[in-house]
Amino acid sequence: MATLETYSEADKVKLSKFAKILTHKVAQIVVQSRQGRKITQECNARNAVDNGPPLSPTNQQWFNLSIPDEPEVKQDTNGVLKEEIVASLANVLCIEISLRTSDDERMVLELWTVRLVPSSSNNGISIPTIYYRMSIMLKSTLTISRITPAYKMSRSQHKESYKIFHKIYGGEPNLTLLGEKFKRIKISDLQTPIGTIYIDVVYRTKMTILPEDKPKVIESTSVTTTVNDIMVKSDHFYESPKKVNNDKKGIDLSKPLTVGAFVDADQIRELHDALSQQLPPEPQMTWLCSEKDKNDIKFKNLSISEDDAKPGCSTDNTGTSTLHATSKAIEVPKAKNGDKYASLMDFPFANGSPMADLANFYQECLQARSASDEWIEIGEVSASTDSESLSQQLKMFEDAVPEFDNMVASMFSNSENGSE
């Protein structure tokens, strides 16, 4: 086992190279997993006993993973790691994954960070062991990159809905861009002679796009102000009157009729006069009332006529006429329960469809119900007539009781005379 004192400058340079390649591969894994396509890469054949770094610099299979390098991602990562690897990773490498809609609205989904904290711990780990543990860190990053919500959203991205973008920069990430209740996953950490390497990811949990607080500058001739507030009307959260269909507009017949454009006013006036002559002689606005309101008006007029007739019944003729008037039957239209639902079951152009069959079944049920009501009324009438005839027969038998008594007495007397 090597110790800290046995690490040569060549070993430290080799570890710095491994750390730099590890950072490049982490950036490639994260960005390629958010491009919305499956990645298939053939693995290079290696000997099973060889667990060290690749022998050829052109070989892509670093850390026992065949990860292709995209030039754009490699260029952005090199821009952050242009200084010494220890100083660059001490400043934190951040990979920002964001979503942008077709309306140019932006939302940050994830923040991946790779950092190195310098330390002088004497762990006595050999270079091949550190390389092997770096490969485990990279495989853990590959696994975690497929289980966060951003991966599922990246597989569904489309240019007409939204696209996923990335940004690689150096410095501490701004976690406020992830909104409330974000979550953090510590992928791995590894102690090396040059420091401890940490790989973390912080991702958003609330996938709702809110309007960003971008200050608006209003320039005038003399004053320049910054506006952060949004003016909200008092009826902002109320429905428009055009969408309310339940309001009933009153009709005032006293107002003159107004005609629209390209309408002959003389014909409208003649039509109005003809319709006014055809209206029944009823109180004003009565024809607009419902059937129930009309019945209420009839009962009200009837009660008024009864009150007027009571003080004037001085003679028998007037009394009989009043009684005759009050005993006159008034036909009250029977409310039809099915009328208010009949319009709902009217389906034009639906012959032979399941909806038409449903409407026919509903009408048959209504007709059967009305027929049953009629049979019940007929049964009640027949029962009342039977009770009246039975009472008449009982009264007739009660009147004939003396005759039956005389007949029985005469029969007893005849039997006694015959026995003597």
Tab-separated table of C-alpha atoms in Angstrom:
chain	number	residue	atom	x	y	z
A	1	MET	CA	0.000	0.000	0.000
A	2	ALA	CA	1.275	3.413	-0.906
A	3	THR	CA	1.387	6.174	1.672
A	4	LEU	CA	1.195	9.930	1.337
A	5	GLU	CA	4.983	10.190	1.547
A	6	THR	CA	5.415	7.652	-1.270
A	7	TYR	CA	3.230	9.634	-3.703
A	8	SER	CA	5.497	11.188	-6.237
A	9	GLU	CA	4.810	14.237	-8.328
A	10	ALA	CA	4.089	11.940	-11.250
A	11	ASP	CA	1.398	10.186	-9.197
A	12	LYS	CA	-0.213	13.498	-8.281
A	13	VAL	CA	-0.164	14.582	-11.913
A	14	LYS	CA	-1.785	11.274	-12.858
A	15	LEU	CA	-4.492	11.740	-10.189
A	16	SER	CA	-5.149	15.278	-11.419
A	17	LYS	CA	-5.541	13.885	-14.933
A	18	PHE	CA	-7.992	11.244	-13.696
A	19	ALA	CA	-9.997	13.879	-11.816
A	20	LYS	CA	-10.179	16.055	-14.938
A	21	ILE	CA	-11.314	13.160	-17.127
A	22	LEU	CA	-13.850	12.171	-14.468
A	23	THR	CA	-15.285	15.697	-14.538
A	24	HIS	CA	-15.507	15.603	-18.343
A	25	LYS	CA	-17.319	12.258	-18.274
A	26	VAL	CA	-19.784	13.470	-15.627
A	27	ALA	CA	-20.666	16.444	-17.835
A	28	GLN	CA	-21.056	14.169	-20.888
A	29	ILE	CA	-23.328	11.745	-18.995
A	30	VAL	CA	-25.603	14.469	-17.610
A	31	VAL	CA	-25.967	16.423	-20.859
A	32	GLN	CA	-26.423	13.373	-23.101
A	33	SER	CA	-29.083	11.933	-20.770
A	34	ARG	CA	-31.149	15.132	-21.238
A	35	GLN	CA	-31.083	15.132	-25.037
A	36	GLY	CA	-34.187	12.941	-25.262
A	37	ARG	CA	-32.700	10.044	-27.191
A	38	LYS	CA	-31.318	6.647	-26.325
A	39	ILE	CA	-27.563	6.264	-26.486
A	40	THR	CA	-26.070	3.013	-27.730
A	41	GLN	CA	-22.308	2.660	-27.603
A	42	GLU	CA	-20.325	-0.473	-28.240
A	43	CYS	CA	-17.934	-1.493	-25.500
A	44	ASN	CA	-14.265	-1.906	-26.375
A	45	ALA	CA	-12.801	-5.333	-25.652
A	46	ARG	CA	-10.361	-5.340	-22.723
A	47	ASN	CA	-8.623	-7.985	-20.697
A	48	ALA	CA	-10.440	-8.969	-17.531
A	49	VAL	CA	-7.318	-8.563	-15.408
A	50	ASP	CA	-6.703	-5.024	-16.615
A	51	ASN	CA	-8.574	-2.634	-14.337
A	52	GLY	CA	-6.329	0.334	-14.946
A	53	PRO	CA	-6.635	3.283	-17.323
A	54	PRO	CA	-6.698	2.727	-21.098
A	55	LEU	CA	-3.361	2.307	-22.802
A	56	SER	CA	-4.198	4.549	-25.757
A	57	PRO	CA	-5.162	8.238	-25.321
A	58	THR	CA	-7.682	7.929	-28.170
A	59	ASN	CA	-9.527	5.133	-26.405
A	60	GLN	CA	-12.914	6.369	-25.115
A	61	GLN	CA	-13.352	3.662	-22.514
A	62	TRP	CA	-12.146	5.550	-19.470
A	63	PHE	CA	-13.267	4.154	-16.105
A	64	ASN	CA	-14.571	0.984	-17.824
A	65	LEU	CA	-17.395	2.979	-19.471
A	66	SER	CA	-17.650	3.714	-23.173
A	67	ILE	CA	-18.977	7.293	-23.202
A	68	PRO	CA	-18.704	9.272	-26.459
A	69	ASP	CA	-17.565	12.885	-26.218
A	70	GLU	CA	-19.677	15.633	-27.749
A	71	PRO	CA	-17.535	18.550	-28.932
A	72	GLU	CA	-19.830	21.271	-27.585
A	73	VAL	CA	-19.969	19.791	-24.080
A	74	LYS	CA	-16.228	19.150	-24.108
A	75	GLN	CA	-15.531	22.741	-25.134
A	76	ASP	CA	-17.756	24.171	-22.373
A	77	THR	CA	-16.116	21.935	-19.768
A	78	ASN	CA	-12.628	22.889	-20.915
A	79	GLY	CA	-13.616	26.535	-20.564
A	80	VAL	CA	-14.319	25.971	-16.866
A	81	LEU	CA	-11.279	23.703	-16.270
A	82	LYS	CA	-8.799	25.923	-18.088
A	83	GLU	CA	-6.841	26.455	-14.880
A	84	GLU	CA	-5.328	23.772	-12.688
A	85	ILE	CA	-7.834	21.026	-11.912
A	86	VAL	CA	-7.587	21.465	-8.138
A	87	ALA	CA	-8.242	25.207	-8.309
A	88	SER	CA	-11.023	24.786	-10.891
A	89	LEU	CA	-12.908	22.108	-8.963
A	90	ALA	CA	-12.386	24.003	-5.722
A	91	ASN	CA	-14.393	26.769	-7.404
A	92	VAL	CA	-17.122	24.132	-8.171
A	93	LEU	CA	-18.148	23.021	-11.663
A	94	CYS	CA	-21.916	23.412	-12.120
A	95	ILE	CA	-24.088	21.831	-14.836
A	96	GLU	CA	-27.467	23.560	-15.103
A	97	ILE	CA	-30.339	21.738	-16.846
A	98	SER	CA	-33.240	24.010	-17.803
A	99	LEU	CA	-36.518	23.794	-19.713
A	100	ARG	CA	-37.689	26.365	-22.235
A	101	THR	CA	-41.204	26.383	-23.669
A	102	SER	CA	-42.363	27.482	-27.095
A	103	ASP	CA	-43.499	30.758	-25.477
A	104	ASP	CA	-39.879	31.409	-24.409
A	105	GLU	CA	-40.617	30.724	-20.739
A	106	ARG	CA	-37.692	29.226	-18.827
A	107	MET	CA	-37.522	26.955	-15.777
A	108	VAL	CA	-34.436	25.419	-14.154
A	109	LEU	CA	-34.862	21.677	-13.504
A	110	GLU	CA	-31.535	20.470	-12.079
A	111	LEU	CA	-28.184	21.661	-10.812
A	112	TRP	CA	-25.325	19.133	-10.924
A	113	THR	CA	-22.116	20.020	-9.096
A	114	VAL	CA	-18.616	18.515	-9.078
A	115	ARG	CA	-16.302	19.945	-6.445
A	116	LEU	CA	-12.959	19.128	-4.889
A	117	VAL	CA	-12.147	20.067	-1.312
A	118	PRO	CA	-8.356	20.134	-0.809
A	119	SER	CA	-7.186	17.972	2.080
A	120	SER	CA	-3.991	16.345	3.299
A	121	SER	CA	-5.396	13.089	4.652
A	122	ASN	CA	-3.040	10.135	4.666
A	123	ASN	CA	-5.393	7.367	3.537
A	124	GLY	CA	-2.696	5.177	1.949
A	125	ILE	CA	-4.809	4.204	-1.113
A	126	SER	CA	-3.038	3.049	-4.245
A	127	ILE	CA	-3.529	4.716	-7.623
A	128	PRO	CA	-5.346	1.715	-9.244
A	129	THR	CA	-7.767	1.593	-6.288
A	130	ILE	CA	-8.548	5.294	-6.662
A	131	TYR	CA	-9.105	4.784	-10.388
A	132	TYR	CA	-11.466	1.876	-9.678
A	133	ARG	CA	-13.451	3.957	-7.173
A	134	MET	CA	-13.691	6.782	-9.702
A	135	SER	CA	-15.282	4.334	-12.129
A	136	ILE	CA	-17.853	3.448	-9.442
A	137	MET	CA	-18.576	7.174	-8.965
A	138	LEU	CA	-19.136	7.549	-12.698
A	139	LYS	CA	-21.467	4.543	-12.828
A	140	SER	CA	-23.434	5.960	-9.882
A	141	THR	CA	-23.772	9.259	-11.763
A	142	LEU	CA	-25.016	7.377	-14.832
A	143	THR	CA	-27.653	5.599	-12.726
A	144	ILE	CA	-28.859	8.656	-10.810
A	145	SER	CA	-29.170	10.682	-14.031
A	146	ARG	CA	-31.914	8.267	-15.184
A	147	ILE	CA	-34.146	8.443	-12.088
A	148	THR	CA	-34.709	12.180	-11.614
A	149	PRO	CA	-37.869	13.859	-13.004
A	150	ALA	CA	-35.882	15.762	-15.629
A	151	TYR	CA	-34.975	12.525	-17.432
A	152	LYS	CA	-38.630	11.624	-17.973
A	153	MET	CA	-39.389	15.144	-19.169
A	154	SER	CA	-36.433	15.061	-21.563
A	155	ARG	CA	-37.803	11.913	-23.227
A	156	SER	CA	-41.068	13.767	-23.947
A	157	GLN	CA	-39.570	17.032	-25.225
A	158	HIS	CA	-40.667	18.425	-28.579
A	159	LYS	CA	-39.929	21.645	-30.383
A	160	GLU	CA	-43.622	22.596	-30.375
A	161	SER	CA	-43.979	22.153	-26.591
A	162	TYR	CA	-40.635	22.533	-24.820
A	163	LYS	CA	-36.932	21.798	-25.169
A	164	ILE	CA	-34.212	20.931	-22.641
A	165	PHE	CA	-31.050	23.049	-22.534
A	166	HIS	CA	-27.837	22.888	-20.534
A	167	LYS	CA	-25.319	25.364	-19.223
A	168	ILE	CA	-21.871	24.593	-17.790
A	169	TYR	CA	-20.182	27.215	-15.652
A	170	GLY	CA	-17.930	27.588	-12.646
A	171	GLY	CA	-19.074	28.864	-9.266
A	172	GLU	CA	-21.642	28.128	-6.601
A	173	PRO	CA	-25.111	27.266	-7.970
A	174	ASN	CA	-28.123	29.467	-7.287
A	175	LEU	CA	-30.549	27.078	-5.558
A	176	THR	CA	-33.368	29.656	-5.501
A	177	LEU	CA	-33.912	28.941	-9.207
A	178	LEU	CA	-35.318	25.511	-8.272
A	179	GLY	CA	-38.303	26.930	-6.403
A	180	GLU	CA	-39.629	25.598	-3.134
A	181	LYS	CA	-39.145	22.093	-1.677
A	182	PHE	CA	-36.275	21.072	-3.944
A	183	LYS	CA	-34.432	17.831	-3.176
A	184	ARG	CA	-30.727	17.015	-2.987
A	185	ILE	CA	-29.022	13.716	-3.799
A	186	LYS	CA	-25.437	13.100	-2.734
A	187	ILE	CA	-24.167	10.767	-5.418
A	188	SER	CA	-20.712	9.975	-4.086
A	189	ASP	CA	-17.533	11.298	-2.511
A	190	LEU	CA	-13.990	10.016	-2.823
A	191	GLN	CA	-10.887	10.865	-0.819
A	192	THR	CA	-7.718	11.224	-2.863
A	193	PRO	CA	-4.250	12.575	-2.087
A	194	ILE	CA	-5.127	15.822	-3.895
A	195	GLY	CA	-8.449	16.276	-2.030
A	196	THR	CA	-11.974	14.913	-1.605
A	197	ILE	CA	-14.166	14.822	-4.730
A	198	TYR	CA	-17.939	15.357	-4.271
A	199	ILE	CA	-20.678	14.835	-6.870
A	200	ASP	CA	-24.169	16.130	-5.990
A	201	VAL	CA	-27.432	16.922	-7.763
A	202	VAL	CA	-30.242	19.223	-6.645
A	203	TYR	CA	-33.514	18.974	-8.604
A	204	ARG	CA	-36.889	20.670	-8.696
A	205	THR	CA	-40.034	18.979	-7.351
A	206	LYS	CA	-42.717	21.537	-8.348
A	207	MET	CA	-42.999	21.487	-12.128
A	208	THR	CA	-45.051	24.687	-12.462
A	209	ILE	CA	-43.873	27.700	-14.411
A	210	LEU	CA	-44.460	30.971	-12.579
A	211	PRO	CA	-43.974	34.446	-14.071
A	212	GLU	CA	-40.485	35.652	-13.381
A	213	ASP	CA	-40.021	38.890	-11.490
A	214	LYS	CA	-38.229	40.798	-14.194
A	215	PRO	CA	-38.043	44.532	-13.422
A	216	LYS	CA	-39.429	46.754	-16.140
A	217	VAL	CA	-37.798	50.134	-16.721
A	218	ILE	CA	-40.080	53.006	-17.701
A	219	GLU	CA	-38.189	55.853	-19.322
A	220	SER	CA	-39.588	59.364	-19.433
A	221	THR	CA	-38.182	62.798	-20.066
A	222	SER	CA	-37.029	63.368	-16.518
A	223	VAL	CA	-37.702	60.300	-14.354
A	224	THR	CA	-36.590	56.668	-14.765
A	225	THR	CA	-38.406	54.210	-12.460
A	226	THR	CA	-38.401	50.447	-11.996
A	227	VAL	CA	-41.752	48.665	-11.824
A	228	ASN	CA	-41.999	45.202	-10.229
A	229	ASP	CA	-45.738	45.072	-9.577
A	230	ILE	CA	-48.433	43.747	-11.894
A	231	MET	CA	-51.677	45.682	-12.031
A	232	VAL	CA	-54.633	43.391	-11.341
A	233	LYS	CA	-58.194	44.540	-12.006
A	234	SER	CA	-60.801	44.241	-9.273
A	235	ASP	CA	-62.835	41.778	-11.367
A	236	HIS	CA	-59.788	39.815	-12.501
A	237	PHE	CA	-60.979	36.536	-10.970
A	238	TYR	CA	-64.668	36.894	-11.921
A	239	GLU	CA	-66.230	35.447	-15.027
A	240	SER	CA	-67.050	37.721	-17.890
A	241	PRO	CA	-70.758	38.688	-18.185
A	242	LYS	CA	-70.702	37.242	-21.685
A	243	LYS	CA	-70.125	33.767	-20.219
A	244	VAL	CA	-73.084	33.966	-17.825
A	245	ASN	CA	-76.092	32.443	-19.578
A	246	ASN	CA	-78.462	32.194	-16.590
A	247	ASP	CA	-79.272	35.896	-16.291
A	248	LYS	CA	-82.788	36.796	-17.443
A	249	LYS	CA	-83.214	40.134	-19.132
A	250	GLY	CA	-86.435	41.939	-18.403
A	251	ILE	CA	-88.721	42.973	-21.265
A	252	ASP	CA	-90.278	46.408	-21.129
A	253	LEU	CA	-93.151	46.698	-23.637
A	254	SER	CA	-93.518	50.385	-22.907
A	255	LYS	CA	-90.256	51.102	-24.693
A	256	PRO	CA	-90.363	51.421	-28.465
A	257	LEU	CA	-88.953	48.631	-30.555
A	258	THR	CA	-85.506	49.140	-32.019
A	259	VAL	CA	-84.620	47.591	-35.332
A	260	GLY	CA	-81.239	46.523	-36.568
A	261	ALA	CA	-79.419	47.459	-39.696
A	262	PHE	CA	-80.962	46.666	-43.095
A	263	VAL	CA	-84.427	46.068	-41.544
A	264	ASP	CA	-87.627	47.627	-42.868
A	265	ALA	CA	-89.103	49.574	-39.956
A	266	ASP	CA	-92.588	49.753	-41.556
A	267	GLN	CA	-92.863	45.954	-41.813
A	268	ILE	CA	-91.757	45.567	-38.197
A	269	ARG	CA	-94.401	48.081	-37.088
A	270	GLU	CA	-97.155	46.276	-39.048
A	271	LEU	CA	-96.061	42.943	-37.598
A	272	HIS	CA	-96.087	44.373	-34.085
A	273	ASP	CA	-99.639	45.740	-34.562
A	274	ALA	CA	-100.860	42.392	-35.919
A	275	LEU	CA	-99.380	40.487	-33.007
A	276	SER	CA	-100.796	42.900	-30.447
A	277	GLN	CA	-104.305	42.301	-31.864
A	278	GLN	CA	-103.901	38.529	-31.594
A	279	LEU	CA	-102.883	38.608	-27.934
A	280	PRO	CA	-105.608	37.415	-25.501
A	281	PRO	CA	-107.375	40.065	-23.382
A	282	GLU	CA	-105.370	39.381	-20.241
A	283	PRO	CA	-103.549	41.685	-17.880
A	284	GLN	CA	-100.334	43.144	-19.136
A	285	MET	CA	-97.282	40.863	-18.999
A	286	THR	CA	-99.471	37.865	-18.040
A	287	TRP	CA	-98.677	36.022	-21.263
A	288	LEU	CA	-95.010	36.098	-20.302
A	289	CYS	CA	-95.654	34.364	-16.987
A	290	SER	CA	-95.244	30.654	-16.507
A	291	GLU	CA	-98.178	28.242	-16.199
A	292	LYS	CA	-97.892	28.238	-12.413
A	293	ASP	CA	-98.055	32.033	-12.277
A	294	LYS	CA	-101.182	32.003	-14.467
A	295	ASN	CA	-102.904	29.560	-12.100
A	296	ASP	CA	-102.000	31.764	-9.135
A	297	ILE	CA	-103.569	34.750	-10.886
A	298	LYS	CA	-106.781	32.766	-11.569
A	299	PHE	CA	-107.075	31.678	-7.919
A	300	LYS	CA	-106.454	35.242	-6.788
A	301	ASN	CA	-109.203	36.588	-9.057
A	302	LEU	CA	-111.558	33.849	-7.825
A	303	SER	CA	-110.992	34.735	-4.167
A	304	ILE	CA	-111.632	38.402	-4.929
A	305	SER	CA	-114.951	37.536	-6.635
A	306	GLU	CA	-116.021	35.459	-3.598
A	307	ASP	CA	-115.272	38.324	-1.217
A	308	ASP	CA	-117.293	40.706	-3.373
A	309	ALA	CA	-120.277	38.318	-3.542
A	310	LYS	CA	-120.649	37.644	0.220
A	311	PRO	CA	-122.004	41.058	1.441
A	312	GLY	CA	-124.492	41.279	-1.445
A	313	CYS	CA	-126.410	38.004	-0.810
A	314	SER	CA	-129.666	39.617	0.545
A	315	THR	CA	-132.148	37.587	-1.552
A	316	ASP	CA	-132.419	33.898	-2.242
A	317	ASN	CA	-131.785	34.349	-5.927
A	318	THR	CA	-128.514	36.139	-5.367
A	319	GLY	CA	-127.564	33.545	-2.769
A	320	THR	CA	-128.237	30.681	-5.111
A	321	SER	CA	-126.389	32.420	-7.898
A	322	THR	CA	-123.459	33.009	-5.576
A	323	LEU	CA	-123.439	29.378	-4.494
A	324	HIS	CA	-123.679	28.339	-8.088
A	325	ALA	CA	-120.752	30.567	-8.972
A	326	THR	CA	-118.587	29.349	-6.123
A	327	SER	CA	-119.299	25.687	-6.799
A	328	LYS	CA	-118.185	25.975	-10.402
A	329	ALA	CA	-115.220	23.720	-11.051
A	330	ILE	CA	-112.017	25.244	-12.328
A	331	GLU	CA	-109.802	23.171	-14.543
A	332	VAL	CA	-106.241	23.404	-13.345
A	333	PRO	CA	-103.747	22.046	-15.841
A	334	LYS	CA	-101.921	19.071	-14.457
A	335	ALA	CA	-98.191	19.548	-14.234
A	336	LYS	CA	-96.297	17.171	-16.420
A	337	ASN	CA	-93.130	16.003	-14.745
A	338	GLY	CA	-91.604	14.854	-17.969
A	339	ASP	CA	-91.981	18.147	-19.845
A	340	LYS	CA	-88.922	19.775	-18.334
A	341	TYR	CA	-86.773	16.780	-19.273
A	342	ALA	CA	-88.256	16.180	-22.710
A	343	SER	CA	-86.013	18.778	-24.331
A	344	LEU	CA	-82.954	17.132	-22.794
A	345	MET	CA	-83.820	13.807	-24.420
A	346	ASP	CA	-84.316	15.270	-27.913
A	347	PHE	CA	-81.406	14.227	-30.146
A	348	PRO	CA	-81.790	15.381	-33.757
A	349	PHE	CA	-79.971	13.436	-36.490
A	350	ALA	CA	-79.444	10.539	-34.044
A	351	ASN	CA	-81.631	7.868	-35.622
A	352	GLY	CA	-80.261	4.386	-35.052
A	353	SER	CA	-77.711	5.526	-32.476
A	354	PRO	CA	-77.485	4.451	-28.805
A	355	MET	CA	-78.578	7.947	-27.737
A	356	ALA	CA	-81.778	7.645	-29.762
A	357	ASP	CA	-82.500	4.262	-28.157
A	358	LEU	CA	-81.978	5.829	-24.749
A	359	ALA	CA	-84.418	8.636	-25.587
A	360	ASN	CA	-87.067	6.133	-26.783
A	361	PHE	CA	-86.649	4.085	-23.609
A	362	TYR	CA	-87.055	7.228	-21.514
A	363	GLN	CA	-90.287	8.165	-23.356
A	364	GLU	CA	-91.692	4.645	-22.882
A	365	CYS	CA	-90.995	4.849	-19.156
A	366	LEU	CA	-92.814	8.175	-18.954
A	367	GLN	CA	-95.824	6.809	-20.835
A	368	ALA	CA	-95.950	3.727	-18.604
A	369	ARG	CA	-95.861	5.926	-15.529
A	370	SER	CA	-98.719	8.131	-16.779
A	371	ALA	CA	-100.767	5.028	-17.652
A	372	SER	CA	-100.236	3.621	-14.160
A	373	ASP	CA	-101.395	6.928	-12.663
A	374	GLU	CA	-104.611	6.750	-14.744
A	375	TRP	CA	-105.290	3.188	-13.569
A	376	ILE	CA	-104.825	4.287	-9.975
A	377	GLU	CA	-107.360	7.093	-10.475
A	378	ILE	CA	-109.841	4.662	-12.077
A	379	GLY	CA	-109.395	2.272	-9.133
A	380	GLU	CA	-110.068	5.071	-6.675
A	381	VAL	CA	-113.261	6.069	-8.536
A	382	SER	CA	-114.522	2.465	-8.656
A	383	ALA	CA	-113.785	2.012	-4.955
A	384	SER	CA	-115.762	5.155	-4.121
A	385	THR	CA	-118.769	3.977	-6.208
A	386	ASP	CA	-118.707	0.539	-4.528
A	387	SER	CA	-118.742	2.109	-1.071
A	388	GLU	CA	-121.714	4.309	-2.008
A	389	SER	CA	-123.769	1.352	-3.334
A	390	LEU	CA	-122.947	-0.697	-0.232
A	391	SER	CA	-124.115	2.092	2.061
A	392	GLN	CA	-127.388	2.356	0.106
A	393	GLN	CA	-127.998	-1.389	0.449
A	394	LEU	CA	-127.332	-1.275	4.200
A	395	LYS	CA	-129.806	1.582	4.605
A	396	MET	CA	-132.443	-0.335	2.644
A	397	PHE	CA	-131.931	-3.419	4.820
A	398	GLU	CA	-132.220	-1.338	7.991
A	399	ASP	CA	-135.540	0.077	6.786
A	400	ALA	CA	-136.825	-3.472	6.111
A	401	VAL	CA	-135.981	-4.776	9.625
A	402	PRO	CA	-139.632	-4.458	10.950
A	403	GLU	CA	-140.933	-6.432	7.992
A	404	PHE	CA	-138.426	-9.188	8.688
A	405	ASP	CA	-139.474	-9.220	12.374
A	406	ASN	CA	-143.182	-9.529	11.497
A	407	MET	CA	-142.437	-12.313	9.052
A	408	VAL	CA	-140.450	-14.261	11.653
A	409	ALA	CA	-143.188	-13.753	14.293
A	410	SER	CA	-145.893	-14.971	11.904
A	411	MET	CA	-143.837	-18.039	11.132
A	412	PHE	CA	-143.511	-18.855	14.854
A	413	SER	CA	-147.265	-18.372	15.438
A	414	ASN	CA	-148.174	-20.637	12.521
A	415	SER	CA	-145.882	-23.346	13.836
A	416	GLU	CA	-147.472	-23.187	17.330
A	417	ASN	CA	-151.026	-23.411	15.917
A	418	GLY	CA	-150.105	-26.418	13.855
A	419	SER	CA	-148.637	-28.261	16.845
A	420	GLU	CA	-151.851	-27.814	18.855
